Coordinates of C-alpha atoms in Angstrom, one line a residue:
X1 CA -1.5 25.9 0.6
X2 CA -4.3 24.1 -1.1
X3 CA -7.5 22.3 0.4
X4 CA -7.8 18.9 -1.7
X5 CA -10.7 17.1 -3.5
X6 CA -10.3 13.8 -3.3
X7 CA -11.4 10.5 -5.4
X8 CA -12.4 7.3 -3.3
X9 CA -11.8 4.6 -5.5
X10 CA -14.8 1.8 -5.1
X11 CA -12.7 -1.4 -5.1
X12 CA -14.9 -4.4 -4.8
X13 CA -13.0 -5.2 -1.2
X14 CA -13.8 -1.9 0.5
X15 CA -15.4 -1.4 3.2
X16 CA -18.7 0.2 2.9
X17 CA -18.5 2.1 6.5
X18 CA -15.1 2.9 7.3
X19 CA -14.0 6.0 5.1
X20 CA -17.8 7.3 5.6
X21 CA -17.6 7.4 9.2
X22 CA -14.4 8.7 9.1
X23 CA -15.9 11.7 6.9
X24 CA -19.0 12.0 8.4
X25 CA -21.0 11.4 5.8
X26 CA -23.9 8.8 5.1
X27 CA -22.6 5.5 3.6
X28 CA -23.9 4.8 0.3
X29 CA -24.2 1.0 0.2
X30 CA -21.4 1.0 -2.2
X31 CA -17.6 -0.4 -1.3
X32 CA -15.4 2.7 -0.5
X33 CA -12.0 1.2 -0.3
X34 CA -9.3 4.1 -1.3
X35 CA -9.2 7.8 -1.1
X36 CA -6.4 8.9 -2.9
X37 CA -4.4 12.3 -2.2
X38 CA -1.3 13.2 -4.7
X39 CA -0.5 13.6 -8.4
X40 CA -1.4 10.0 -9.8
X41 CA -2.4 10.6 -12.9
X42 CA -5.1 7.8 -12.7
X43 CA -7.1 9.8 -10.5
X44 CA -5.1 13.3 -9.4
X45 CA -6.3 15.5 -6.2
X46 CA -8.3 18.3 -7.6
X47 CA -7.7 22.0 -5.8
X48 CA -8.7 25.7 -6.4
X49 CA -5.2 27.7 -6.8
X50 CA -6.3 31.4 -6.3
X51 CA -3.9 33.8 -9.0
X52 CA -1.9 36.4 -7.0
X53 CA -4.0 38.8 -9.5
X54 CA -6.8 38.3 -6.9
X55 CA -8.7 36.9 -9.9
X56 CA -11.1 33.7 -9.1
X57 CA -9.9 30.6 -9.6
X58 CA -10.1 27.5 -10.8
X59 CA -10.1 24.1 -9.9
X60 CA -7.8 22.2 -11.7
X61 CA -6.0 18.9 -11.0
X62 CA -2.9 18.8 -9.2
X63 CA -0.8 17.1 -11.8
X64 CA -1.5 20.4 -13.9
X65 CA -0.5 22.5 -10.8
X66 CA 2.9 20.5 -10.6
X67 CA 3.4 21.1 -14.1
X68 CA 2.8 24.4 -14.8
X69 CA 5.7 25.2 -12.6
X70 CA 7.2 22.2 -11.0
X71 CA 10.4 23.6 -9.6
X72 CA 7.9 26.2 -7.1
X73 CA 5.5 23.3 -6.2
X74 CA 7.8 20.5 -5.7
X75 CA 11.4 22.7 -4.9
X76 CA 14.6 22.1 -7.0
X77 CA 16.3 19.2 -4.8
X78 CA 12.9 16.6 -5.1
X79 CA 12.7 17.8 -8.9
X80 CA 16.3 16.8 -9.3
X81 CA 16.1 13.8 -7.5
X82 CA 13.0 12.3 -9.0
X83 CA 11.9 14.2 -11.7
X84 CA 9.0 16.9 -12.5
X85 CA 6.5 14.9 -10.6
X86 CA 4.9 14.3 -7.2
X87 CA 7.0 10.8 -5.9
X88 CA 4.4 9.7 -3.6
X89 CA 1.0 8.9 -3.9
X90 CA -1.0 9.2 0.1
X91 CA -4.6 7.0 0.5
X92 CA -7.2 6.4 3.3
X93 CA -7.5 2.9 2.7
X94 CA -10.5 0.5 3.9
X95 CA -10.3 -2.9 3.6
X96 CA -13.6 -5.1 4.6
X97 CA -12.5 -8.2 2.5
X98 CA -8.6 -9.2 1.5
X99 CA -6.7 -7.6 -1.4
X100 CA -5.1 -9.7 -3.8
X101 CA -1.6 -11.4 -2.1
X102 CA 0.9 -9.1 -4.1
X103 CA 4.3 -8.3 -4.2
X104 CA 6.1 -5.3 -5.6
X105 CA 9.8 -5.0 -7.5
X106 CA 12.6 -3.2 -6.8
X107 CA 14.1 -0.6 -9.1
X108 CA 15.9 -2.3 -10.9
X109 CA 13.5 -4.9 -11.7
X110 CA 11.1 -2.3 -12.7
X111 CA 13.0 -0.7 -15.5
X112 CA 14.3 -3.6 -16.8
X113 CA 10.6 -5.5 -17.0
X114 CA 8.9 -1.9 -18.2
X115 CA 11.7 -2.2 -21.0
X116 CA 11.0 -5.1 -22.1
X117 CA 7.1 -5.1 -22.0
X118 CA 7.4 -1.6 -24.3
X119 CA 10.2 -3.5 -26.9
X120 CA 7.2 -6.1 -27.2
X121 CA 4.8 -3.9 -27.6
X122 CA 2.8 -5.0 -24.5
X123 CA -0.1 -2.7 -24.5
X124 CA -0.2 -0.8 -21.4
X125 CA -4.1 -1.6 -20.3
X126 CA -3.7 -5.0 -21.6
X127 CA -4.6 -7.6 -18.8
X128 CA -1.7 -9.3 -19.1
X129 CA 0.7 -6.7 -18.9
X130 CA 3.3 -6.8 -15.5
X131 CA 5.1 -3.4 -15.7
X132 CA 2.9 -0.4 -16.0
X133 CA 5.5 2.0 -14.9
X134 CA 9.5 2.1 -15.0
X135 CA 9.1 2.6 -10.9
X136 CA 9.3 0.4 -7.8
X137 CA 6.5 0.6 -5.3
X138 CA 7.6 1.0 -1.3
X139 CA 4.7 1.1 0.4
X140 CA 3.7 1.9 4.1
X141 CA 0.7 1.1 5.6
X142 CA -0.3 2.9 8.9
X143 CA -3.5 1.4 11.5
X144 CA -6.0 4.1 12.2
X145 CA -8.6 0.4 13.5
X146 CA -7.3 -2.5 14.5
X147 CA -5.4 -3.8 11.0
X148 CA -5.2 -7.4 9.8
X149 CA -2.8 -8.4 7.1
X150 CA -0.6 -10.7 5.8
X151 CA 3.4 -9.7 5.6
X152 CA 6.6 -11.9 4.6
X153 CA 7.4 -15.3 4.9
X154 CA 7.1 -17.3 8.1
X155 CA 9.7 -20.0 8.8
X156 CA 8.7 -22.6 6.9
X157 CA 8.2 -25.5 9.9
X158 CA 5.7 -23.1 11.3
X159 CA 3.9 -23.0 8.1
X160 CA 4.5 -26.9 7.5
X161 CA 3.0 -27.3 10.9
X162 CA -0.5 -25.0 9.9
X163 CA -1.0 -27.1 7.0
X164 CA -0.3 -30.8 8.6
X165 CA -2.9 -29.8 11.5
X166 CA -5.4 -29.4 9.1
X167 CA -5.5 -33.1 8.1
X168 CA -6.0 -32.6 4.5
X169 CA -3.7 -35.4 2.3
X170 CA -3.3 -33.3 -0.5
X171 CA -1.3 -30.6 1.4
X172 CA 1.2 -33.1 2.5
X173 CA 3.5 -32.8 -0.4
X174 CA 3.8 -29.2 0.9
X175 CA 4.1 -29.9 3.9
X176 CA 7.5 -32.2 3.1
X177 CA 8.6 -30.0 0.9
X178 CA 8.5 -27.3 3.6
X179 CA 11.3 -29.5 5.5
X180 CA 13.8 -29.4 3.1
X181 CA 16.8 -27.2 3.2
X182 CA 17.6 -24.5 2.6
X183 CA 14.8 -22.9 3.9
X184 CA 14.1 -20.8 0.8
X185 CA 14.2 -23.4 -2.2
X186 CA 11.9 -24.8 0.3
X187 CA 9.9 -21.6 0.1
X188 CA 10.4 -21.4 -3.8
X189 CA 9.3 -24.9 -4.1
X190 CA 6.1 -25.3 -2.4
X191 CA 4.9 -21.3 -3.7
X192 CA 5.8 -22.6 -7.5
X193 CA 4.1 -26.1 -6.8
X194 CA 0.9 -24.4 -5.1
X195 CA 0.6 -22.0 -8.4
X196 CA 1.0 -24.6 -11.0
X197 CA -1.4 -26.8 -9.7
X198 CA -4.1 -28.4 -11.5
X199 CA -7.2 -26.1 -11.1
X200 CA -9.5 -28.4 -10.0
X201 CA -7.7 -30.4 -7.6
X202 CA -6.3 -27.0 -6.3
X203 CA -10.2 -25.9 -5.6
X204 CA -11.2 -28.9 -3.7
X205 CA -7.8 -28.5 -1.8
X206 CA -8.4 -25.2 -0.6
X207 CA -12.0 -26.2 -0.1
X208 CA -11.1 -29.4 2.5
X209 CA -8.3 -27.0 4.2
X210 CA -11.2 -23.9 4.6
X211 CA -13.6 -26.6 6.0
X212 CA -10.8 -27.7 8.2
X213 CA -9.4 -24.3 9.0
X214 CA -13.0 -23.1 10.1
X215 CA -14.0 -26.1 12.7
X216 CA -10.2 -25.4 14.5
X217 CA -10.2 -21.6 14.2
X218 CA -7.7 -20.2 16.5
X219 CA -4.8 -19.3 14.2
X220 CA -6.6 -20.8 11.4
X221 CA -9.4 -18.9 11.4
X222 CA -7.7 -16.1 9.3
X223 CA -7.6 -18.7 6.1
X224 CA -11.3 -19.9 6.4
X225 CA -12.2 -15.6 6.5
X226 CA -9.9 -15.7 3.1
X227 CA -11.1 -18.7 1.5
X228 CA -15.0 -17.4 2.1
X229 CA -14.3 -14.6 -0.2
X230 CA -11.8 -17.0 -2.6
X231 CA -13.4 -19.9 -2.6
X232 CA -11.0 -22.4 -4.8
X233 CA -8.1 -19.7 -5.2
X234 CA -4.9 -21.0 -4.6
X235 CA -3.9 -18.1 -2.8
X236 CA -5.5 -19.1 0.6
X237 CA -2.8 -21.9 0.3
X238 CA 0.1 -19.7 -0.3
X239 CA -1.3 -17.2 2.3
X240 CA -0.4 -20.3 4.7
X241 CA 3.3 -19.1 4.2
X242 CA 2.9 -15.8 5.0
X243 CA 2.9 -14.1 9.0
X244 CA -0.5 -12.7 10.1
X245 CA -0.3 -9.7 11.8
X246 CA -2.6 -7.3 13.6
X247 CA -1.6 -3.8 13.7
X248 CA -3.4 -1.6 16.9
X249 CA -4.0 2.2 16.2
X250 CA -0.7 3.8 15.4
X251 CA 1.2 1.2 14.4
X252 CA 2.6 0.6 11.1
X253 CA 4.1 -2.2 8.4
X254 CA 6.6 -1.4 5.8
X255 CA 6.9 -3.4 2.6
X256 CA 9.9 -3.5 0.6
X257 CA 10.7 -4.9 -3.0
X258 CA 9.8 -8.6 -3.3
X259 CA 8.1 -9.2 0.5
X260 CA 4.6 -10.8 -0.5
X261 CA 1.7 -9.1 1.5
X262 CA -2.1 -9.1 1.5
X263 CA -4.5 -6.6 3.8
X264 CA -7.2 -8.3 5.4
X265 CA -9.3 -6.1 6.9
X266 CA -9.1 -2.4 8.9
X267 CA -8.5 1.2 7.9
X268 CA -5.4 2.6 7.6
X269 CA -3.2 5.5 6.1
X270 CA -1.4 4.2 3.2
X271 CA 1.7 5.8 1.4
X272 CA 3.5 4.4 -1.7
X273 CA 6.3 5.5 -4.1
X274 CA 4.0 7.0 -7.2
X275 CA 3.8 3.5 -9.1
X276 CA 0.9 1.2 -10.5
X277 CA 3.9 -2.1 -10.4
X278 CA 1.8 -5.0 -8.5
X279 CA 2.8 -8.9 -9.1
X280 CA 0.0 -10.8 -7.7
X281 CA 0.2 -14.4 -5.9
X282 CA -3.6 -15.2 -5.5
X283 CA -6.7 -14.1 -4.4
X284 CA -7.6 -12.6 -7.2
X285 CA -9.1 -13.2 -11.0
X286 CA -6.1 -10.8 -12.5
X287 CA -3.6 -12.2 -14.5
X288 CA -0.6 -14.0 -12.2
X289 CA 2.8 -13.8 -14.2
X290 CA 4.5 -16.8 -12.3
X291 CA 7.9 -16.6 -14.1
X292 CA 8.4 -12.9 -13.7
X293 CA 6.7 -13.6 -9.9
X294 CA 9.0 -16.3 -9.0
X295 CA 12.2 -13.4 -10.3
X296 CA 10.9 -10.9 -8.1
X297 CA 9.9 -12.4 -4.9
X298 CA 12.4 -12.5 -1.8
X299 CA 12.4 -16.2 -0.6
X300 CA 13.9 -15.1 3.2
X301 CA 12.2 -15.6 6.2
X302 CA 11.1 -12.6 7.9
X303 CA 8.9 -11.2 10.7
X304 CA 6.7 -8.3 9.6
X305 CA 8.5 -5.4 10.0
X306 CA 6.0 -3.3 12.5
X307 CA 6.8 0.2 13.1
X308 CA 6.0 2.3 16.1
X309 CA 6.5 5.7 15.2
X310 CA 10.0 7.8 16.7
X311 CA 8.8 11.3 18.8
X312 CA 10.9 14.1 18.1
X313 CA 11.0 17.2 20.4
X314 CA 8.5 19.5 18.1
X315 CA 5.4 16.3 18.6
X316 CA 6.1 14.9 14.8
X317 CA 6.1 11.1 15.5
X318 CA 8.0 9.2 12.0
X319 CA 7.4 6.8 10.6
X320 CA 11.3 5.7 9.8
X321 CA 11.7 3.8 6.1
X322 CA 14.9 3.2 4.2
X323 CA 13.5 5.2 0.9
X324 CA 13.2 8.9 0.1
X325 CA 9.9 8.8 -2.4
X326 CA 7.7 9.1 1.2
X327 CA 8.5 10.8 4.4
X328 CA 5.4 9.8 7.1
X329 CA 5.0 11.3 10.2
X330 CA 2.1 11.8 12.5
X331 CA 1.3 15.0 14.7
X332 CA -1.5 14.9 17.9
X333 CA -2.2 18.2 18.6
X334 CA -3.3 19.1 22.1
X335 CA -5.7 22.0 23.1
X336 CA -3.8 25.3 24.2
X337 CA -0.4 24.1 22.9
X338 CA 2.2 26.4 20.9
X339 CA 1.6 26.4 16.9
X340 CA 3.8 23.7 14.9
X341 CA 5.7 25.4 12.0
X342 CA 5.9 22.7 9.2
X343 CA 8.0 24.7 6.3
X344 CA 9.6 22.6 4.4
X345 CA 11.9 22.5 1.1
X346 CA 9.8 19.7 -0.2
X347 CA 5.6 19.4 -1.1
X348 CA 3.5 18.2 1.4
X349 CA 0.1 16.6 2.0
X350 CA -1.4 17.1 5.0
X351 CA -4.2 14.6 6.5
X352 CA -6.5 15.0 9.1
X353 CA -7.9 11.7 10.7
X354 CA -9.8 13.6 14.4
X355 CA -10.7 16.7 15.8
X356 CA -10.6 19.3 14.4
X357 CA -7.1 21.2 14.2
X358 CA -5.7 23.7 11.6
X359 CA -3.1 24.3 9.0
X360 CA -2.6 28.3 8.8
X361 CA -6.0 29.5 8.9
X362 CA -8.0 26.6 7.1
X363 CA -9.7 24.4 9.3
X364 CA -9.4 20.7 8.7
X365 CA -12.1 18.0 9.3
X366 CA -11.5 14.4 9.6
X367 CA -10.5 13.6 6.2
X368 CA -9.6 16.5 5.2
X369 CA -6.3 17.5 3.6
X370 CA -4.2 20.2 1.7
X371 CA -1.3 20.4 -0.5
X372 CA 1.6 22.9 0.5
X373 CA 3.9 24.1 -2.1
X374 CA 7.9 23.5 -1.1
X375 CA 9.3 26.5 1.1
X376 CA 5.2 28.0 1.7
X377 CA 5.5 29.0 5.3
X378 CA 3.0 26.7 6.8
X379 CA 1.9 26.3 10.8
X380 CA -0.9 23.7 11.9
X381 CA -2.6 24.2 15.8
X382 CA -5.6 23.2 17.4
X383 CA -6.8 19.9 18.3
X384 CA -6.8 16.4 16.4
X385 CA -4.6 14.2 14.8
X386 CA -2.9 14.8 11.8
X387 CA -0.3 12.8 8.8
X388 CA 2.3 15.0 7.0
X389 CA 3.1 12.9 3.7
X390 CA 6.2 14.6 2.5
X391 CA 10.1 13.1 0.7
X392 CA 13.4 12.9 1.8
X393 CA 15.3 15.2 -1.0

């Protein structure tokens, strides 16, 4: 078992205060939106593996770690089922402004774009380029604040019905369009229409609808937040779509191939399948690849799917998904209680988020975590709250 080092990624949304306070550490001034645990090659945990020699060691990045051996540090059923790397990629996440409205392919998808963008000879960095990996990109994102985001399609009369209450005549085409049937050409129609827009009647739409959206607040205040910080972008349109939800401590959303989604605002524990595959819809300067957006999106009504996590007799509360790249549960340890043996066959990265409990004999902080080899006999006890990130192999 390894303590961590971990990068926090400064993404121009992050809060300044959330992943400091949850450290304990002064804020700098300075966004601090992602702290990223795992093997991601963009920015890998670092950790000091001491040499049964009894020589000092090193520290080294984990992707080397899983390398040098990755049958002992991963076990032979996740090797065999996803290959010689860690699947999963496990982040504090602190949003204080909204991340781009995104959505994410499914496997299939993935391969076949990444397969195409290398027989063009799409560089890989180049801004324009969809695919960075042959991967899709589950994600799950888990409340440790109250959590705003944005999550699926809502039925489009209630979207129809947001729009028309803001009074602005150049959102009434989308707001008949929004009647037709079936509900998802409807959907397909009014997203394509809202991103092929002329520019600059698109900004002094969004402009009318944030002034509107901000003297009726209520349910509208949400979009006048957005359109502050994307003033002009034809994502706070297309956001109109879209269910807000707010996610208390403990609960979590899933998102699956193709379900658009944007986080608002909160801290949360975020775990994804090990991919950099994002298609974006708005709120943002990137490049937006409507064709190969309009393929991968899921035009279906939905309700966010909010997960409460399932207690099991030993205290691990899981977080239940239909994919095997990440396995999320949550322990809360009480004072006096029996050690938890977590051995598994599979790696694991352990989180803590309060108190101050333990895994084996190191002591773990809020924020802290450690990487435990598959099969390394591993018990946690003490007091706090801790997120086991492993894979279902």
């Amino acid at each position: 078992m390894d303590r961590l080092s971990n990068t926090v990624r400064p993404y121009a949304w992050g809060s300044t205060t959330a992943i400091p306070e949850l450290l304990g550490v002064a804020p700098t001034g300075e966004p601090q939106a992602e702290m990223w645990m795992g093997a991601h090659p963009g920015a890998p945990s670092l950790l000091t593996r001491i040499p049964a020699t009894g020589e000092a060691g090193r520290e080294q990045p984990l992707t080397d770690v899983i390398a040098a051996d990755p049958e002992r540090e991963l076990g032979r059923a996740t090797v065999e089922k996803f290959g010689p790397r860690l699947p999963f990629l496990l982040k504090l996440l602190a949003a204080g402004a909204p991340l781009s409205l995104q959505v994410h392919p499914d496997l299939a998808q993935a391969e076949r774009g990444y397969e195409d963008e290398e027989r063009r000879s799409v560089p890989i960095d180049a801004p324009h380029r969809t695919y960075k990996d042959a991967n899709h990109k589950p994600e799950l994102i888990c409340a440790l604040t109250p959590f705003a985001g944005l999550c699926g399609f809502r039925p489009p009369t209630e979207a129809a019905e947001a729009m028309a209450a803001l009074g602005v005549d150049s959102l009434k085409p989308y707001v008949d369009l929004l009647g037709a049937h079936p509900e998802e050409a409807a959907l397909r129609e009014v997203l394509t229409a809202i991103l092929g827009a002329d520019p600059a009647e698109m900004a002094e739409t969004v402009h009318l609808a944030a002034a509107a959206a901000e003297r009726l607040g209520g349910a509208h205040a949400p979009y006048a937040r957005i359109a502050h910080h994307f003033p002009g972008d034809p994502g706070v349109i297309a956001a109109m779509l879209l269910n807000y939800v707010e996610l208390q401590p403990g609960e979590a959303l899933f998102l699956g191939a193709g379900v658009p989604h944007a986080y608002l605002d909160g801290l949360g524990v975020e775990i994804m399948a090990n991919s950099d595959n994002v298609l974006r819809c708005g709120l943002t300067p990137k490049h937006i690849d409507v064709p190969e957006l309009l393929r991968v999106v899921r035009f279906e009504p939905t309700g966010p799917a909010v997960l409460r996590p399932e207690a099991s007799p030993s205290g691990e509360e899981l977080y239940e998904t239909p994919v095997d790249e990440f396995r999320l549960s949550r322990f809360d340890l009480s004072p006096g209680a029996a050690p938890v043996d977590l051995t598994r066959d599979t790696p694991q990265i352990l989180l803590c988020t309060g108190g101050a409990p333990k895994a084996g004999e190191l002591g773990l902080a809020p924020g802290a975590s450690v990487f435990v080899p598959s099969g390394e006999k591993v018990e946690v006890s003490g007091t706090g709250t801790l997120f086991r990130a492993t894979v279902v192999a």
